[in-house]
GROMACS .gro file of C-alpha atoms in nm:
model
  327
    1MET     CA    1  -3.199  -0.356   1.093
    2THR     CA    2  -2.885  -0.521   0.981
    3LYS     CA    3  -2.879  -0.900   0.956
    4ARG     CA    4  -2.532  -0.924   1.124
    5ALA     CA    5  -2.358  -0.760   1.411
    6CYS     CA    6  -2.059  -0.540   1.353
    7TRP     CA    7  -1.723  -0.712   1.375
    8CYS     CA    8  -1.681  -0.520   1.707
    9GLY     CA    9  -1.980  -0.703   1.856
   10ASN     CA   10  -2.208  -0.396   1.850
   11GLU     CA   11  -2.563  -0.432   1.715
   12LYS     CA   12  -2.665  -0.067   1.717
   13PHE     CA   13  -2.644   0.120   1.387
   14LYS     CA   14  -2.720   0.453   1.224
   15ASP     CA   15  -2.886   0.469   0.888
   16PHE     CA   16  -2.640   0.524   0.597
   17SER     CA   17  -2.794   0.386   0.273
   18SER     CA   18  -3.035   0.116   0.163
   19GLU     CA   19  -2.746  -0.128   0.162
   20TYR     CA   20  -2.528  -0.022   0.448
   21ALA     CA   21  -2.549   0.101   0.811
   22ARG     CA   22  -2.289   0.269   1.023
   23CYS     CA   23  -2.185   0.109   1.356
   24VAL     CA   24  -2.243   0.362   1.637
   25ALA     CA   25  -1.954   0.197   1.838
   26CYS     CA   26  -1.668   0.199   1.590
   27GLY     CA   27  -1.779   0.373   1.272
   28THR     CA   28  -1.746   0.079   1.035
   29LEU     CA   29  -2.003   0.056   0.755
   30VAL     CA   30  -2.178  -0.281   0.768
   31GLU     CA   31  -2.379  -0.442   0.494
   32LEU     CA   32  -2.752  -0.484   0.531
   33ILE     CA   33  -2.807  -0.726   0.242
   34ALA     CA   34  -2.584  -1.003   0.368
   35LEU     CA   35  -2.514  -1.331   0.213
   36SER     CA   36  -2.496  -1.604   0.474
   37ASP     CA   37  -2.146  -1.710   0.584
   38GLU     CA   38  -2.216  -2.051   0.425
   39ALA     CA   39  -2.297  -1.884   0.089
   40LEU     CA   40  -1.951  -1.728   0.089
   41GLU     CA   41  -1.776  -2.064   0.110
   42VAL     CA   42  -1.671  -2.245  -0.212
   43LYS     CA   43  -1.797  -2.604  -0.201
   44ASN     CA   44  -1.930  -2.618  -0.555
   45ASP     CA   45  -1.683  -2.428  -0.781
   46ASP     CA   46  -1.938  -2.405  -1.065
   47ALA     CA   47  -2.224  -2.262  -0.857
   48ASP     CA   48  -2.104  -2.089  -0.540
   49PHE     CA   49  -2.062  -1.714  -0.526
   50TYR     CA   50  -1.682  -1.701  -0.500
   51GLY     CA   51  -1.640  -1.993  -0.740
   52LYS     CA   52  -1.545  -1.988  -1.109
   53LYS     CA   53  -1.821  -1.756  -1.224
   54TYR     CA   54  -1.707  -1.481  -0.982
   55TRP     CA   55  -1.389  -1.455  -1.181
   56LEU     CA   56  -1.513  -1.533  -1.532
   57GLU     CA   57  -1.846  -1.348  -1.531
   58HIS     CA   58  -1.934  -1.148  -1.219
   59GLN     CA   59  -1.654  -0.897  -1.208
   60SER     CA   60  -1.659  -0.817  -1.580
   61LYS     CA   61  -2.031  -0.831  -1.647
   62ASP     CA   62  -2.162  -0.674  -1.331
   63PHE     CA   63  -1.878  -0.411  -1.267
   64GLY     CA   64  -1.711  -0.376  -1.604
   65TYR     CA   65  -1.369  -0.472  -1.462
   66PRO     CA   66  -1.096  -0.644  -1.671
   67ASN     CA   67  -1.134  -1.022  -1.654
   68ILE     CA   68  -0.895  -1.242  -1.475
   69PHE     CA   69  -0.694  -1.311  -1.792
   70GLN     CA   70  -0.640  -0.940  -1.856
   71ARG     CA   71  -0.565  -0.866  -1.494
   72ALA     CA   72  -0.300  -1.136  -1.475
   73LYS     CA   73  -0.092  -0.915  -1.721
   74LYS     CA   74  -0.201  -0.558  -1.622
   75ASP     CA   75  -0.163  -0.592  -1.244
   76LEU     CA   76   0.212  -0.679  -1.275
   77THR     CA   77   0.314  -0.338  -1.388
   78ASP     CA   78   0.099  -0.116  -1.168
   79ARG     CA   79  -0.049  -0.238  -0.836
   80ASN     CA   80   0.191  -0.531  -0.797
   81LEU     CA   81   0.499  -0.299  -0.824
   82HIS     CA   82   0.339  -0.057  -0.577
   83TRP     CA   83   0.281  -0.329  -0.327
   84LEU     CA   84   0.628  -0.467  -0.372
   85LYS     CA   85   0.791  -0.121  -0.322
   86THR     CA   86   0.600  -0.084   0.007
   87LEU     CA   87   0.679  -0.438   0.126
   88LEU     CA   88   1.052  -0.377   0.069
   89LYS     CA   89   1.037  -0.098   0.323
   90PHE     CA   90   0.966  -0.358   0.595
   91LYS     CA   91   1.077  -0.706   0.489
   92ALA     CA   92   1.348  -0.820   0.246
   93PRO     CA   93   1.401  -1.145   0.061
   94PRO     CA   94   1.406  -1.434   0.136
   95SER     CA   95   1.125  -1.361   0.383
   96LYS     CA   96   0.842  -1.605   0.380
   97VAL     CA   97   0.516  -1.461   0.247
   98LEU     CA   98   0.162  -1.580   0.208
   99GLU     CA   99  -0.094  -1.385   0.015
  100LEU     CA  100  -0.453  -1.458   0.113
  101GLY     CA  101  -0.704  -1.408  -0.175
  102CYS     CA  102  -0.423  -1.374  -0.430
  103SER     CA  103  -0.654  -1.405  -0.739
  104HIS     CA  104  -0.447  -1.490  -1.049
  105GLY     CA  105  -0.129  -1.493  -0.847
  106SER     CA  106   0.078  -1.231  -1.028
  107PHE     CA  107   0.190  -1.059  -0.701
  108VAL     CA  108   0.310  -1.393  -0.562
  109ALA     CA  109   0.498  -1.451  -0.890
  110LEU     CA  110   0.662  -1.110  -0.868
  111LEU     CA  111   0.760  -1.167  -0.502
  112ARG     CA  112   0.918  -1.498  -0.595
  113GLN     CA  113   1.102  -1.331  -0.884
  114ALA     CA  114   1.234  -1.074  -0.626
  115GLY     CA  115   1.358  -1.358  -0.405
  116PHE     CA  116   1.077  -1.396  -0.147
  117ASP     CA  117   0.963  -1.739  -0.041
  118ALA     CA  118   0.605  -1.660  -0.150
  119SER     CA  119   0.293  -1.865  -0.190
  120GLY     CA  120  -0.078  -1.782  -0.249
  121MET     CA  121  -0.422  -1.891  -0.132
  122GLU     CA  122  -0.761  -1.878  -0.300
  123MET     CA  123  -1.114  -2.015  -0.227
  124SER     CA  124  -1.184  -2.136  -0.580
  125PRO     CA  125  -0.999  -2.454  -0.695
  126TRP     CA  126  -1.035  -2.326  -1.050
  127VAL     CA  127  -0.848  -2.004  -0.957
  128VAL     CA  128  -0.584  -2.198  -0.776
  129GLU     CA  129  -0.528  -2.413  -1.086
  130PHE     CA  130  -0.524  -2.103  -1.308
  131ALA     CA  131  -0.256  -1.935  -1.093
  132GLN     CA  132  -0.046  -2.244  -1.088
  133GLU     CA  133  -0.057  -2.289  -1.462
  134THR     CA  134  -0.018  -1.916  -1.537
  135PHE     CA  135   0.277  -1.827  -1.305
  136ASN     CA  136   0.407  -2.164  -1.176
  137ILE     CA  137   0.358  -2.064  -0.822
  138PRO     CA  138   0.273  -2.263  -0.498
  139MET     CA  139  -0.092  -2.234  -0.423
  140LEU     CA  140  -0.337  -2.344  -0.142
  141VAL     CA  141  -0.712  -2.390  -0.146
  142GLY     CA  142  -0.866  -2.189   0.142
  143PRO     CA  143  -1.012  -2.067   0.360
  144VAL     CA  144  -0.686  -2.015   0.558
  145GLU     CA  145  -0.848  -2.143   0.878
  146ASN     CA  146  -0.894  -2.491   0.716
  147ILE     CA  147  -0.527  -2.525   0.599
  148GLU     CA  148  -0.274  -2.706   0.814
  149LEU     CA  149   0.005  -2.451   0.843
  150GLU     CA  150   0.261  -2.432   1.119
  151ALA     CA  151   0.219  -2.141   1.356
  152GLY     CA  152   0.485  -1.873   1.368
  153THR     CA  153   0.648  -1.951   1.032
  154PHE     CA  154   0.554  -1.657   0.805
  155ASP     CA  155   0.729  -1.315   0.793
  156VAL     CA  156   0.448  -1.161   0.595
  157ILE     CA  157   0.075  -1.227   0.525
  158ALA     CA  158  -0.072  -1.003   0.252
  159LEU     CA  159  -0.434  -0.926   0.202
  160MET     CA  160  -0.506  -0.710  -0.105
  161ASP     CA  161  -0.876  -0.624  -0.135
  162VAL     CA  162  -0.974  -0.916   0.090
  163LEU     CA  163  -1.037  -0.775   0.442
  164GLU     CA  164  -1.365  -0.619   0.337
  165HIS     CA  165  -1.487  -0.959   0.216
  166LEU     CA  166  -1.433  -1.149   0.540
  167PRO     CA  167  -1.750  -1.245   0.730
  168ASP     CA  168  -1.542  -1.292   1.051
  169PRO     CA  169  -1.249  -1.051   1.023
  170VAL     CA  170  -1.163  -1.091   1.396
  171GLY     CA  171  -1.139  -1.465   1.365
  172THR     CA  172  -0.951  -1.473   1.033
  173MET     CA  173  -0.707  -1.209   1.124
  174SER     CA  174  -0.649  -1.367   1.464
  175HIS     CA  175  -0.569  -1.693   1.292
  176ALA     CA  176  -0.337  -1.502   1.049
  177LEU     CA  177  -0.143  -1.348   1.335
  178LYS     CA  178  -0.082  -1.694   1.479
  179LEU     CA  179   0.083  -1.794   1.153
  180LEU     CA  180   0.327  -1.501   1.167
  181LYS     CA  181   0.660  -1.491   1.346
  182PRO     CA  182   0.667  -1.259   1.651
  183ASP     CA  183   0.797  -0.973   1.430
  184GLY     CA  184   0.590  -1.074   1.129
  185ILE     CA  185   0.366  -0.823   0.954
  186LEU     CA  186   0.027  -0.809   0.781
  187ILE     CA  187   0.024  -0.589   0.473
  188ILE     CA  188  -0.329  -0.490   0.375
  189GLN     CA  189  -0.517  -0.286   0.109
  190THR     CA  190  -0.882  -0.227   0.173
  191PRO     CA  191  -1.146   0.046   0.099
  192GLN     CA  192  -1.127   0.341   0.337
  193ALA     CA  193  -1.456   0.484   0.466
  194ASN     CA  194  -1.452   0.810   0.652
  195ASP     CA  195  -1.631   0.897   0.983
  196ASP     CA  196  -1.791   1.207   0.826
  197MET     CA  197  -1.893   1.040   0.504
  198THR     CA  198  -2.264   1.060   0.407
  199TYR     CA  199  -2.434   0.881   0.124
  200PRO     CA  200  -2.609   1.189  -0.016
  201ALA     CA  201  -2.281   1.378  -0.030
  202LEU     CA  202  -2.111   1.082  -0.208
  203LEU     CA  203  -2.391   1.075  -0.468
  204GLU     CA  204  -2.384   1.456  -0.516
  205SER     CA  205  -2.005   1.454  -0.584
  206ASN     CA  206  -2.018   1.128  -0.780
  207SER     CA  207  -1.743   1.004  -0.545
  208PRO     CA  208  -1.516   0.718  -0.662
  209PHE     CA  209  -1.593   0.554  -0.326
  210LEU     CA  210  -1.940   0.472  -0.451
  211GLU     CA  211  -1.778   0.179  -0.642
  212GLN     CA  212  -1.704   0.015  -0.307
  213PHE     CA  213  -2.074  -0.033  -0.210
  214LYS     CA  214  -2.104  -0.392  -0.320
  215ALA     CA  215  -2.333  -0.526  -0.053
  216ASP     CA  216  -2.321  -0.888  -0.178
  217GLU     CA  217  -1.946  -0.903  -0.115
  218HIS     CA  218  -1.804  -0.602   0.075
  219ILE     CA  219  -1.925  -0.686   0.423
  220TYR     CA  220  -1.727  -0.438   0.630
  221LEU     CA  221  -1.601  -0.104   0.509
  222PHE     CA  222  -1.350   0.018   0.763
  223THR     CA  223  -1.229   0.362   0.860
  224GLN     CA  224  -0.870   0.414   0.964
  225ASN     CA  225  -0.983   0.434   1.323
  226SER     CA  226  -1.203   0.127   1.310
  227VAL     CA  227  -0.944  -0.088   1.135
  228ALA     CA  228  -0.681   0.016   1.395
  229ALA     CA  229  -0.934  -0.081   1.668
  230LEU     CA  230  -0.988  -0.420   1.502
  231PHE     CA  231  -0.618  -0.508   1.515
  232LYS     CA  232  -0.565  -0.362   1.865
  233LYS     CA  233  -0.852  -0.587   1.978
  234ILE     CA  234  -0.660  -0.900   1.860
  235GLY     CA  235  -0.322  -0.797   1.995
  236ALA     CA  236  -0.164  -0.618   1.693
  237LYS     CA  237  -0.156  -0.256   1.813
  238PHE     CA  238   0.126  -0.129   1.593
  239ILE     CA  239  -0.002   0.002   1.260
  240GLN     CA  240   0.151   0.220   0.995
  241PHE     CA  241  -0.047   0.363   0.700
  242GLU     CA  242   0.119   0.395   0.366
  243PRO     CA  243   0.014   0.576   0.048
  244PRO     CA  244  -0.233   0.355  -0.140
  245ILE     CA  245  -0.210   0.319  -0.517
  246PHE     CA  246  -0.584   0.408  -0.538
  247HIS     CA  247  -0.594   0.703  -0.303
  248GLN     CA  248  -0.942   0.797  -0.413
  249TYR     CA  249  -1.098   0.511  -0.211
  250ASP     CA  250  -0.845   0.280  -0.055
  251MET     CA  251  -0.613   0.265   0.246
  252PHE     CA  252  -0.294   0.069   0.268
  253PHE     CA  253  -0.117  -0.026   0.586
  254VAL     CA  254   0.123  -0.252   0.768
  255VAL     CA  255   0.028  -0.396   1.109
  256SER     CA  256   0.220  -0.599   1.363
  257ARG     CA  257   0.229  -0.722   1.727
  258GLN     CA  258   0.571  -0.569   1.768
  259PRO     CA  259   0.702  -0.222   1.685
  260ILE     CA  260   0.734  -0.197   1.311
  261GLU     CA  261   1.090  -0.166   1.187
  262MET     CA  262   1.185  -0.024   0.844
  263ILE     CA  263   1.465  -0.119   0.606
  264SER     CA  264   1.671   0.145   0.439
  265GLU     CA  265   1.614   0.192   0.062
  266GLU     CA  266   1.980   0.099   0.001
  267ASP     CA  267   1.946  -0.232   0.189
  268ALA     CA  268   1.617  -0.304   0.013
  269GLU     CA  269   1.781  -0.255  -0.322
  270LYS     CA  270   2.073  -0.481  -0.232
  271SER     CA  271   1.835  -0.757  -0.118
  272ILE     CA  272   1.701  -0.794  -0.474
  273GLU     CA  273   2.036  -0.775  -0.649
  274THR     CA  274   2.033  -1.133  -0.744
  275PRO     CA  275   2.016  -1.302  -1.089
  276LYS     CA  276   1.641  -1.336  -1.067
  277GLY     CA  277   1.588  -1.013  -0.871
  278ARG     CA  278   1.764  -0.799  -1.134
  279PHE     CA  279   1.458  -0.831  -1.361
  280VAL     CA  280   1.246  -0.692  -1.076
  281GLN     CA  281   1.497  -0.418  -1.010
  282ALA     CA  282   1.478  -0.310  -1.377
  283LEU     CA  283   1.097  -0.287  -1.347
  284LEU     CA  284   1.137  -0.082  -1.024
  285ASP     CA  285   1.396   0.147  -1.183
  286GLN     CA  286   1.159   0.194  -1.492
  287ASP     CA  287   0.869   0.269  -1.260
  288LYS     CA  288   1.077   0.526  -1.074
  289GLN     CA  289   1.164   0.697  -1.410
  290ILE     CA  290   0.802   0.701  -1.508
  291LYS     CA  291   0.696   0.855  -1.177
  292SER     CA  292   0.970   1.114  -1.216
  293ILE     CA  293   0.844   1.210  -1.565
  294GLU     CA  294   0.485   1.226  -1.433
  295GLU     CA  295   0.587   1.468  -1.160
  296HIS     CA  296   0.789   1.677  -1.410
  297VAL     CA  297   0.478   1.695  -1.638
  298LYS     CA  298   0.265   1.799  -1.335
  299THR     CA  299   0.515   2.075  -1.265
  300ILE     CA  300   0.509   2.193  -1.620
  301ASP     CA  301   0.131   2.186  -1.630
  302ALA     CA  302   0.110   2.383  -1.307
  303ASP     CA  303   0.348   2.639  -1.437
  304ARG     CA  304   0.159   2.671  -1.763
  305ALA     CA  305  -0.170   2.719  -1.570
  306ALA     CA  306  -0.005   2.981  -1.349
  307ARG     CA  307   0.121   3.168  -1.658
  308LEU     CA  308  -0.230   3.156  -1.817
  309ASP     CA  309  -0.377   3.296  -1.499
  310GLN     CA  310  -0.124   3.582  -1.513
  311ILE     CA  311  -0.195   3.641  -1.883
  312HIS     CA  312  -0.578   3.648  -1.806
  313ALA     CA  313  -0.530   3.882  -1.509
  314LEU     CA  314  -0.309   4.119  -1.720
  315THR     CA  315  -0.557   4.110  -2.009
  316ASN     CA  316  -0.834   4.205  -1.777
  317MET     CA  317  -0.631   4.488  -1.633
  318ILE     CA  318  -0.568   4.621  -1.985
  319HIS     CA  319  -0.931   4.605  -2.076
  320GLU     CA  320  -1.024   4.785  -1.751
  321LEU     CA  321  -0.763   5.059  -1.821
  322GLN     CA  322  -0.878   5.093  -2.180
  323ALA     CA  323  -1.240   5.122  -2.061
  324ALA     CA  324  -1.141   5.386  -1.803
  325ALA     CA  325  -0.949   5.580  -2.063
  326GLY     CA  326  -1.240   5.581  -2.300
  327LYS     CA  327  -1.454   5.750  -2.044
   0.00000   0.00000   0.00000
């Protein structure tokens, strides 16, 4: 029996694995081995779960991920650019952006370079100081519910790999919506579970999604349907799913209380044609060229594979004809 109810309020579950159960009402996977809500707070940065050790030891030692110093460099040229390209479809500089759980702060720094009025928030004072020193960006110490921010002032609130960590996603997301302007958007990356997913099948296929079963920190693993239900419940019924950078296990979407409007690619490009933004435009142009080369290589590889298949088929036909003639 799970120690916590699902975010939707349901307390009836189906067995899934030793660490997770599936909510019979909405399909969300809910952790069974739950840390208390108090244990997820950062009151002692040297000892609490999401304190300094989470960034300096836990992620690298327990999961083999790059440490925060390495990620501060690497993230800029892959996931940060992907997130920025998507954001530019919906909001242009100088829109006001707040990233919750911004880690080292490189996405906030990139947004500011592009011309956005961006700031970040983290739970650990050590991480906040690291982000400030590394990227010279405005930072806040969370959780966001405890920060005095004026309602209706943000155009965008971003949560990248954060939603799954929230012990009260309904409460936190409701608060985030209050901070947004009426046409403001949330832009979110989070693991995507599937309604037909089974744990034995994931093990058998060695699915990349197995990495998302981190029961001490990933509290809720949503499906597309259940995450849409979450936001509909709190008054944000407009949701648009976008291609995630990690399609093997993530979903990426924009959600709003009002119909979501898009910006043309031409207008998005013009919005960052500023002295600072031109550096970002150069990165985006380079990324576009790399993607074009990758697609070209895929086409060449597919053509080569098709030709090899034809050669093998013709070779087999010749062998069969030779065998028939020898009889």
